[in-house]
Amino acid sequence: MERIFGKPLVTQREIEKRIKEIGTKITADYEGKELLMVCLLKGAYVFFADLVRTIHIPVSVDFMMVSSYGDRTSSSGVVKIISDISSDIKGKDVLIVEDIVDSGLTLDYLYKNLNARKPDSLKICALLNKAERRKYDVPLDYVGFTVPNKFVIGYGLDYQDNYRNLPYIAVLDVSDI
Ligand code: IMP
Ligand code: MG
């Protein structure tokens, strides 16, 4: 039997249901357009793969890796682009897909960075919103779930690069570390 890590916060079934709702909304909002979806690696990769399959308009995908955390559980205050997208986004409708918004530092930086490249539109979709921790006011257009101020893992989210493969979201229990 699979070991349960921490306290399950969002179940597989809840994630699946919410993603379908978000996909339906995105499909309607971008009808008649071609959407470029940008996945923020590594954390958003599981969410991204599930989300794109619920969207029924032409979609192209690109990937970007940024770091703002290092190996700690609090933000380091510096955002670095480790690997940039490979496409030119000028004149395109772009949707950034992120795993979790904490202080908002990462997305504040990225939003400004990508906006400077003159896309036609730029929106943000985040699976989780740790609203209590917000320091930077970033526009979140699509949000899966609001979560409490706890460190969460699973469904792409990690603690020191572990637990990304859990199929649900759990609160990291210090006794697991
Ligand atoms: P922010 O820049 O402070 O908003 O932090 C966002 C980034 O921190 C996310 O992309 C995650 O990689 C990471 N992060 C924040 N909170 C958590 C968490 O509870 N679990 C795992 N990663 C987190
Ligand atoms: Mg991340």
GROMACS .gro file of C-alpha atoms and ligand atoms in nm:
model
  201
    1MET     CA    1   0.000   0.000   0.000
    2GLU     CA    2   0.115   0.351  -0.076
    3ARG     CA    3   0.243   0.538   0.223
    4ILE     CA    4   0.042   0.849   0.305
    5PHE     CA    5   0.273   1.147   0.340
    6GLY     CA    6   0.149   1.419   0.569
    7LYS     CA    7  -0.215   1.512   0.590
    8PRO     CA    8  -0.401   1.499   0.255
    9LEU     CA    9  -0.527   1.847   0.178
   10VAL     CA   10  -0.667   1.813  -0.175
   11THR     CA   11  -0.761   1.469  -0.308
   12GLN     CA   12  -0.704   1.333  -0.659
   13ARG     CA   13  -1.076   1.349  -0.726
   14GLU     CA   14  -1.101   1.713  -0.617
   15ILE     CA   15  -0.802   1.807  -0.831
   16GLU     CA   16  -0.947   1.633  -1.137
   17LYS     CA   17  -1.287   1.800  -1.095
   18ARG     CA   18  -1.142   2.148  -1.047
   19ILE     CA   19  -0.907   2.115  -1.345
   20LYS     CA   20  -1.200   2.025  -1.570
   21GLU     CA   21  -1.380   2.340  -1.454
   22ILE     CA   22  -1.074   2.557  -1.518
   23GLY     CA   23  -1.019   2.395  -1.860
   24THR     CA   24  -1.379   2.466  -1.957
   25LYS     CA   25  -1.341   2.830  -1.852
   26ILE     CA   26  -1.012   2.871  -2.042
   27THR     CA   27  -1.166   2.709  -2.352
   28ALA     CA   28  -1.454   2.959  -2.342
   29ASP     CA   29  -1.235   3.261  -2.262
   30TYR     CA   30  -0.994   3.198  -2.550
   31GLU     CA   31  -1.248   3.081  -2.810
   32GLY     CA   32  -1.132   3.171  -3.161
   33LYS     CA   33  -0.779   3.237  -3.038
   34GLU     CA   34  -0.458   3.039  -3.038
   35LEU     CA   35  -0.321   3.002  -2.690
   36LEU     CA   36   0.041   2.964  -2.586
   37MET     CA   37   0.064   2.798  -2.246
   38VAL     CA   38   0.386   2.840  -2.050
   39CYS     CA   39   0.460   2.576  -1.785
   40LEU     CA   40   0.680   2.684  -1.495
   41LEU     CA   41   0.915   2.398  -1.420
   42LYS     CA   42   0.943   2.194  -1.227
   43GLY     CA   43   0.646   2.235  -0.994
   44ALA     CA   44   0.370   2.293  -1.250
   45TYR     CA   45   0.448   2.000  -1.480
   46VAL     CA   46   0.186   1.757  -1.347
   47PHE     CA   47  -0.087   2.020  -1.331
   48PHE     CA   48   0.010   2.148  -1.677
   49ALA     CA   49  -0.010   1.803  -1.837
   50ASP     CA   50  -0.356   1.745  -1.693
   51LEU     CA   51  -0.481   2.097  -1.763
   52VAL     CA   52  -0.385   2.111  -2.134
   53ARG     CA   53  -0.592   1.799  -2.196
   54THR     CA   54  -0.908   1.970  -2.069
   55ILE     CA   55  -0.871   2.265  -2.309
   56HIS     CA   56  -1.043   2.233  -2.647
   57ILE     CA   57  -0.895   2.510  -2.861
   58PRO     CA   58  -0.559   2.513  -3.046
   59VAL     CA   59  -0.285   2.527  -2.783
   60SER     CA   60   0.092   2.538  -2.811
   61VAL     CA   61   0.314   2.477  -2.513
   62ASP     CA   62   0.645   2.607  -2.387
   63PHE     CA   63   0.847   2.562  -2.071
   64MET     CA   64   1.040   2.788  -1.841
   65MET     CA   65   1.244   2.712  -1.533
   66VAL     CA   66   1.284   2.973  -1.266
   67SER     CA   67   1.419   2.947  -0.916
   68SER     CA   68   1.319   3.148  -0.614
   69TYR     CA   69   1.337   2.897  -0.337
   70GLY     CA   70   1.660   2.701  -0.325
   71ASP     CA   71   1.625   2.413  -0.083
   72ARG     CA   72   1.449   2.599   0.193
   73THR     CA   73   1.086   2.632   0.286
   74SER     CA   74   1.082   3.011   0.275
   75SER     CA   75   1.136   3.239  -0.024
   76SER     CA   76   1.491   3.356  -0.089
   77GLY     CA   77   1.373   3.686  -0.235
   78VAL     CA   78   1.562   3.645  -0.563
   79VAL     CA   79   1.420   3.514  -0.890
   80LYS     CA   80   1.650   3.366  -1.153
   81ILE     CA   81   1.561   3.239  -1.500
   82ILE     CA   82   1.737   2.903  -1.523
   83SER     CA   83   1.589   2.820  -1.862
   84ASP     CA   84   1.379   3.048  -2.084
   85ILE     CA   85   1.094   2.967  -2.324
   86SER     CA   86   1.200   2.887  -2.680
   87SER     CA   87   0.933   3.088  -2.862
   88ASP     CA   88   0.879   3.455  -2.935
   89ILE     CA   89   0.560   3.560  -2.754
   90LYS     CA   90   0.514   3.896  -2.927
   91GLY     CA   91   0.152   3.931  -3.038
   92LYS     CA   92   0.048   3.601  -2.880
   93ASP     CA   93  -0.209   3.515  -2.617
   94VAL     CA   94  -0.002   3.376  -2.334
   95LEU     CA   95  -0.109   3.191  -2.021
   96ILE     CA   96   0.148   3.127  -1.748
   97VAL     CA   97   0.080   2.806  -1.553
   98GLU     CA   98   0.224   2.786  -1.200
   99ASP     CA   99   0.192   2.533  -0.920
  100ILE     CA  100   0.156   2.762  -0.619
  101VAL     CA  101   0.164   3.133  -0.546
  102ASP     CA  102   0.318   3.208  -0.210
  103SER     CA  103   0.467   3.559  -0.159
  104GLY     CA  104   0.397   3.628  -0.528
  105LEU     CA  105   0.761   3.723  -0.589
  106THR     CA  106   0.817   3.467  -0.867
  107LEU     CA  107   0.508   3.562  -1.063
  108ASP     CA  108   0.554   3.935  -1.005
  109TYR     CA  109   0.896   3.906  -1.164
  110LEU     CA  110   0.784   3.676  -1.444
  111TYR     CA  111   0.474   3.871  -1.530
  112LYS     CA  112   0.680   4.186  -1.580
  113ASN     CA  113   0.950   3.998  -1.767
  114LEU     CA  114   0.709   3.832  -2.012
  115ASN     CA  115   0.492   4.142  -2.049
  116ALA     CA  116   0.797   4.336  -2.166
  117ARG     CA  117   0.811   4.097  -2.465
  118LYS     CA  118   0.478   4.244  -2.583
  119PRO     CA  119   0.235   3.953  -2.592
  120ASP     CA  120  -0.121   4.033  -2.706
  121SER     CA  121  -0.247   3.917  -2.367
  122LEU     CA  122  -0.085   3.769  -2.059
  123LYS     CA  123  -0.273   3.579  -1.791
  124ILE     CA  124  -0.184   3.359  -1.497
  125CYS     CA  125  -0.326   3.023  -1.392
  126ALA     CA  126  -0.216   2.880  -1.057
  127LEU     CA  127  -0.323   2.549  -0.908
  128LEU     CA  128  -0.278   2.668  -0.550
  129ASN     CA  129  -0.299   3.008  -0.387
  130LYS     CA  130  -0.138   3.054  -0.046
  131ALA     CA  131  -0.320   3.385  -0.013
  132GLU     CA  132  -0.218   3.461   0.348
  133ARG     CA  133   0.146   3.487   0.246
  134ARG     CA  134   0.104   3.736  -0.040
  135LYS     CA  135   0.354   4.021  -0.047
  136TYR     CA  136   0.345   4.105  -0.418
  137ASP     CA  137   0.012   4.184  -0.577
  138VAL     CA  138  -0.006   3.960  -0.884
  139PRO     CA  139  -0.318   3.922  -1.102
  140LEU     CA  140  -0.437   3.561  -1.073
  141ASP     CA  141  -0.685   3.488  -1.352
  142TYR     CA  142  -0.747   3.120  -1.279
  143VAL     CA  143  -0.694   2.953  -0.941
  144GLY     CA  144  -0.752   2.592  -0.844
  145PHE     CA  145  -0.761   2.606  -0.465
  146THR     CA  146  -0.676   2.848  -0.187
  147VAL     CA  147  -0.460   2.673   0.071
  148PRO     CA  148  -0.361   2.762   0.427
  149ASN     CA  149  -0.017   2.884   0.523
  150LYS     CA  150   0.138   2.536   0.542
  151PHE     CA  151   0.411   2.379   0.331
  152VAL     CA  152   0.243   2.150   0.078
  153ILE     CA  153   0.379   1.871  -0.138
  154GLY     CA  154   0.262   1.634  -0.409
  155TYR     CA  155   0.107   1.662  -0.756
  156GLY     CA  156   0.425   1.827  -0.884
  157LEU     CA  157   0.510   2.021  -0.570
  158ASP     CA  158   0.826   1.925  -0.390
  159TYR     CA  159   1.023   1.946  -0.074
  160GLN     CA  160   1.391   1.930  -0.176
  161ASP     CA  161   1.286   1.769  -0.506
  162ASN     CA  162   1.096   1.486  -0.339
  163TYR     CA  163   0.725   1.399  -0.330
  164ARG     CA  164   0.643   1.542  -0.675
  165ASN     CA  165   0.498   1.205  -0.775
  166LEU     CA  166   0.230   1.194  -0.506
  167PRO     CA  167  -0.103   1.198  -0.694
  168TYR     CA  168  -0.265   1.434  -0.439
  169ILE     CA  169  -0.169   1.744  -0.239
  170ALA     CA  170  -0.061   1.695   0.121
  171VAL     CA  171   0.071   1.909   0.402
  172LEU     CA  172   0.433   1.821   0.466
  173ASP     CA  173   0.457   1.665   0.807
  174VAL     CA  174   0.791   1.737   0.973
  175SER     CA  175   0.800   1.377   1.092
  176ASP     CA  176   0.828   1.271   0.722
  177ILE     CA  177   1.151   1.463   0.662
  178IMP     P1  178   0.668   3.285  -0.431
  178IMP     O1  179   0.766   3.343  -0.529
  178IMP     O2  180   0.699   3.325  -0.291
  178IMP     O3  181   0.524   3.314  -0.469
  178IMP     O4  182   0.690   3.130  -0.432
  178IMP     C1  183   0.645   3.053  -0.535
  178IMP     C2  184   0.728   2.928  -0.552
  178IMP     O5  185   0.769   2.877  -0.426
  178IMP     C3  186   0.646   2.818  -0.617
  178IMP     O6  187   0.670   2.817  -0.754
  178IMP     C4  188   0.694   2.695  -0.549
  178IMP     O7  189   0.800   2.639  -0.624
  178IMP     C5  190   0.750   2.738  -0.417
  178IMP     N1  191   0.657   2.710  -0.306
  178IMP     C6  192   0.590   2.800  -0.231
  178IMP     N2  193   0.515   2.742  -0.137
  178IMP     C7  194   0.535   2.610  -0.153
  178IMP     C8  195   0.484   2.494  -0.085
  178IMP     O8  196   0.404   2.500   0.011
  178IMP     N3  197   0.527   2.374  -0.132
  178IMP     C9  198   0.614   2.362  -0.235
  178IMP     N4  199   0.663   2.466  -0.301
  178IMP    C10  200   0.626   2.590  -0.260
  179MG      MG  201   0.782   2.663  -0.851
   0.00000   0.00000   0.00000
